[in-house]
Amino acid sequence: MIGMRIAGGLLVAGMTATATATACSPAVDRATATVPAAPTATAASQRPSETLSPVLEQPLPNVKGKTFTSAIVDFPPNARAVAHRHGAAFVYAYVLEGTVRSQLAGEPVRTYHQGQNWVEQPGAHHLLTENTSRTKVAKLLVIFISNTGDKLKIEDPPT
């Protein structure tokens, strides 16, 4: 069973333990969670990356072929995401903690603080996403409305 409530102006979805196994398990297969590689001379000089932890994945009952996915994205201090896209997904991001600098193609660099949010249109190219702090974590709540079965994050190839 899924329960919903409004918390601080956000729709928050919660599930009972029995629904967790079925509703959340497919998200792990689709979402790209970045796991840091073993340290090497090259890797040690690179900035850390973010991790994506799916919270809820649920097909939209009134929109055939579309899925609602929520996730927490953790940015360790000084972390930066690789430039990426979210395919045909509509994306909503809300800063839960810390400060994040972000830039979409064709737009200026913007800085978002705790409590602020932005949206990304389908097909948007996310050029920059980084934690501005070298000492504090940053966290985002990210909501994806995507085509069922699509990858949620497609990183740019290395240059």
CSV table of C-alpha atoms in Angstrom, one decimal:
chain,number,residue,atom,x,y,z
A,1,MET,CA,0.0,0.0,0.0
A,2,ILE,CA,1.3,3.5,-0.8
A,3,GLY,CA,0.7,6.4,1.5
A,4,MET,CA,1.2,10.0,0.5
A,5,ARG,CA,1.4,13.3,2.4
A,6,ILE,CA,2.5,16.8,1.8
A,7,ALA,CA,5.6,17.8,3.8
A,8,GLY,CA,7.1,21.2,3.5
A,9,GLY,CA,5.3,21.9,0.2
A,10,LEU,CA,6.5,18.6,-1.4
A,11,LEU,CA,4.5,15.5,-2.2
A,12,VAL,CA,6.2,12.7,-0.2
A,13,ALA,CA,5.4,9.1,-1.0
A,14,GLY,CA,5.9,6.3,1.5
A,15,MET,CA,5.2,2.6,1.3
A,16,THR,CA,4.6,-0.3,3.7
A,17,ALA,CA,7.3,-3.0,3.9
A,18,THR,CA,5.3,-5.4,1.7
A,19,ALA,CA,5.2,-2.9,-1.2
A,20,THR,CA,8.9,-2.0,-0.9
A,21,ALA,CA,10.2,-5.2,-2.5
A,22,THR,CA,8.0,-4.9,-5.6
A,23,ALA,CA,7.9,-1.2,-6.1
A,24,CYS,CA,11.5,-0.3,-5.5
A,25,SER,CA,13.5,-3.3,-6.8
A,26,PRO,CA,13.1,-2.4,-10.5
A,27,ALA,CA,14.6,1.1,-9.9
A,28,VAL,CA,17.9,-0.5,-9.0
A,29,ASP,CA,18.1,-2.1,-12.5
A,30,ARG,CA,17.3,1.2,-14.3
A,31,ALA,CA,19.0,3.9,-12.2
A,32,THR,CA,22.7,4.5,-12.7
A,33,ALA,CA,24.3,4.7,-9.2
A,34,THR,CA,27.9,5.8,-9.4
A,35,VAL,CA,30.3,3.7,-7.3
A,36,PRO,CA,33.8,5.2,-6.8
A,37,ALA,CA,36.6,3.1,-8.3
A,38,ALA,CA,39.5,1.8,-6.3
A,39,PRO,CA,42.0,4.7,-5.9
A,40,THR,CA,44.8,4.9,-8.4
A,41,ALA,CA,47.2,7.8,-9.2
A,42,THR,CA,44.7,9.1,-11.8
A,43,ALA,CA,41.5,8.4,-9.8
A,44,ALA,CA,43.0,10.0,-6.6
A,45,SER,CA,43.4,13.3,-8.4
A,46,GLN,CA,39.8,13.3,-9.7
A,47,ARG,CA,36.8,14.7,-7.9
A,48,PRO,CA,34.4,12.4,-6.2
A,49,SER,CA,31.1,11.6,-7.9
A,50,GLU,CA,27.5,11.5,-6.8
A,51,THR,CA,25.4,8.4,-5.8
A,52,LEU,CA,21.8,7.8,-6.7
A,53,SER,CA,19.6,5.8,-4.3
A,54,PRO,CA,16.1,5.0,-5.6
A,55,VAL,CA,13.3,5.5,-3.2
A,56,LEU,CA,10.2,4.7,-5.2
A,57,GLU,CA,9.4,3.5,-8.7
A,58,GLN,CA,5.8,3.3,-9.7
A,59,PRO,CA,4.1,3.1,-13.1
A,60,LEU,CA,1.7,6.0,-13.5
A,61,PRO,CA,-1.8,4.4,-13.5
A,62,ASN,CA,-3.4,7.1,-15.6
A,63,VAL,CA,-0.5,7.6,-18.2
A,64,LYS,CA,0.2,4.4,-20.0
A,65,GLY,CA,4.0,3.8,-20.6
A,66,LYS,CA,5.2,6.3,-18.1
A,67,THR,CA,6.8,5.7,-14.7
A,68,PHE,CA,7.3,8.0,-11.6
A,69,THR,CA,10.7,7.5,-10.0
A,70,SER,CA,12.0,9.3,-6.9
A,71,ALA,CA,15.6,9.1,-5.8
A,72,ILE,CA,18.0,10.7,-3.3
A,73,VAL,CA,21.2,11.9,-5.0
A,74,ASP,CA,24.1,12.3,-2.5
A,75,PHE,CA,27.1,14.6,-3.4
A,76,PRO,CA,30.1,14.1,-1.1
A,77,PRO,CA,32.2,17.2,-0.4
A,78,ASN,CA,33.6,18.6,-3.7
A,79,ALA,CA,31.8,16.0,-5.8
A,80,ARG,CA,30.9,16.6,-9.5
A,81,ALA,CA,28.7,14.6,-11.8
A,82,VAL,CA,29.7,13.7,-15.3
A,83,ALA,CA,27.8,15.7,-17.9
A,84,HIS,CA,24.7,13.7,-18.8
A,85,ARG,CA,21.1,13.5,-20.1
A,86,HIS,CA,18.0,12.0,-18.7
A,87,GLY,CA,16.6,10.8,-22.1
A,88,ALA,CA,13.0,11.6,-22.6
A,89,ALA,CA,12.4,12.0,-18.8
A,90,PHE,CA,10.9,15.2,-17.3
A,91,VAL,CA,13.1,15.9,-14.1
A,92,TYR,CA,12.4,17.8,-10.9
A,93,ALA,CA,15.2,18.4,-8.5
A,94,TYR,CA,14.9,19.7,-4.9
A,95,VAL,CA,17.9,20.6,-2.7
A,96,LEU,CA,17.5,18.8,0.6
A,97,GLU,CA,20.9,19.7,2.0
A,98,GLY,CA,23.8,21.9,1.1
A,99,THR,CA,24.4,23.9,-2.1
A,100,VAL,CA,24.6,22.6,-5.7
A,101,ARG,CA,25.8,24.4,-8.8
A,102,SER,CA,24.1,23.4,-12.0
A,103,GLN,CA,24.1,24.2,-15.7
A,104,LEU,CA,21.9,23.0,-18.5
A,105,ALA,CA,23.0,23.5,-22.1
A,106,GLY,CA,22.0,27.0,-23.4
A,107,GLU,CA,21.5,28.3,-19.8
A,108,PRO,CA,23.7,30.1,-17.4
A,109,VAL,CA,25.4,28.4,-14.4
A,110,ARG,CA,23.0,28.6,-11.4
A,111,THR,CA,23.6,27.9,-7.7
A,112,TYR,CA,20.8,26.3,-5.7
A,113,HIS,CA,20.7,26.2,-1.9
A,114,GLN,CA,18.7,24.0,0.5
A,115,GLY,CA,15.0,24.4,-0.2
A,116,GLN,CA,15.4,25.6,-3.8
A,117,ASN,CA,14.5,23.5,-6.9
A,118,TRP,CA,14.6,23.3,-10.7
A,119,VAL,CA,13.2,21.3,-13.6
A,120,GLU,CA,14.8,19.8,-16.6
A,121,GLN,CA,12.8,19.4,-19.8
A,122,PRO,CA,13.0,16.0,-21.7
A,123,GLY,CA,16.2,15.8,-23.7
A,124,ALA,CA,18.0,18.5,-21.7
A,125,HIS,CA,21.8,18.2,-21.6
A,126,HIS,CA,23.0,18.6,-18.0
A,127,LEU,CA,26.5,20.0,-18.4
A,128,LEU,CA,27.4,20.7,-14.7
A,129,THR,CA,26.1,19.4,-11.4
A,130,GLU,CA,28.5,19.8,-8.4
A,131,ASN,CA,28.6,20.3,-4.7
A,132,THR,CA,30.1,23.7,-4.0
A,133,SER,CA,31.4,22.8,-0.6
A,134,ARG,CA,34.8,21.1,0.0
A,135,THR,CA,33.7,20.1,3.5
A,136,LYS,CA,29.9,19.5,3.6
A,137,VAL,CA,27.6,17.0,1.8
A,138,ALA,CA,24.8,18.1,-0.6
A,139,LYS,CA,21.7,16.0,-1.2
A,140,LEU,CA,18.9,16.3,-3.8
A,141,LEU,CA,15.5,14.7,-4.1
A,142,VAL,CA,15.1,14.0,-7.8
A,143,ILE,CA,11.8,13.0,-9.4
A,144,PHE,CA,11.7,11.5,-12.9
A,145,ILE,CA,8.7,11.1,-15.1
A,146,SER,CA,10.1,8.7,-17.7
A,147,ASN,CA,9.2,6.2,-20.4
A,148,THR,CA,8.8,2.9,-18.6
A,149,GLY,CA,12.1,0.9,-19.0
A,150,ASP,CA,14.3,3.9,-20.1
A,151,LYS,CA,17.6,4.5,-18.3
A,152,LEU,CA,17.3,7.5,-16.0
A,153,LYS,CA,20.8,8.8,-16.6
A,154,ILE,CA,23.0,8.6,-19.7
A,155,GLU,CA,26.5,9.9,-19.1
A,156,ASP,CA,28.4,11.7,-21.8
A,157,PRO,CA,31.2,9.6,-23.2
A,158,PRO,CA,34.7,10.4,-21.9
A,159,THR,CA,36.6,13.1,-23.9
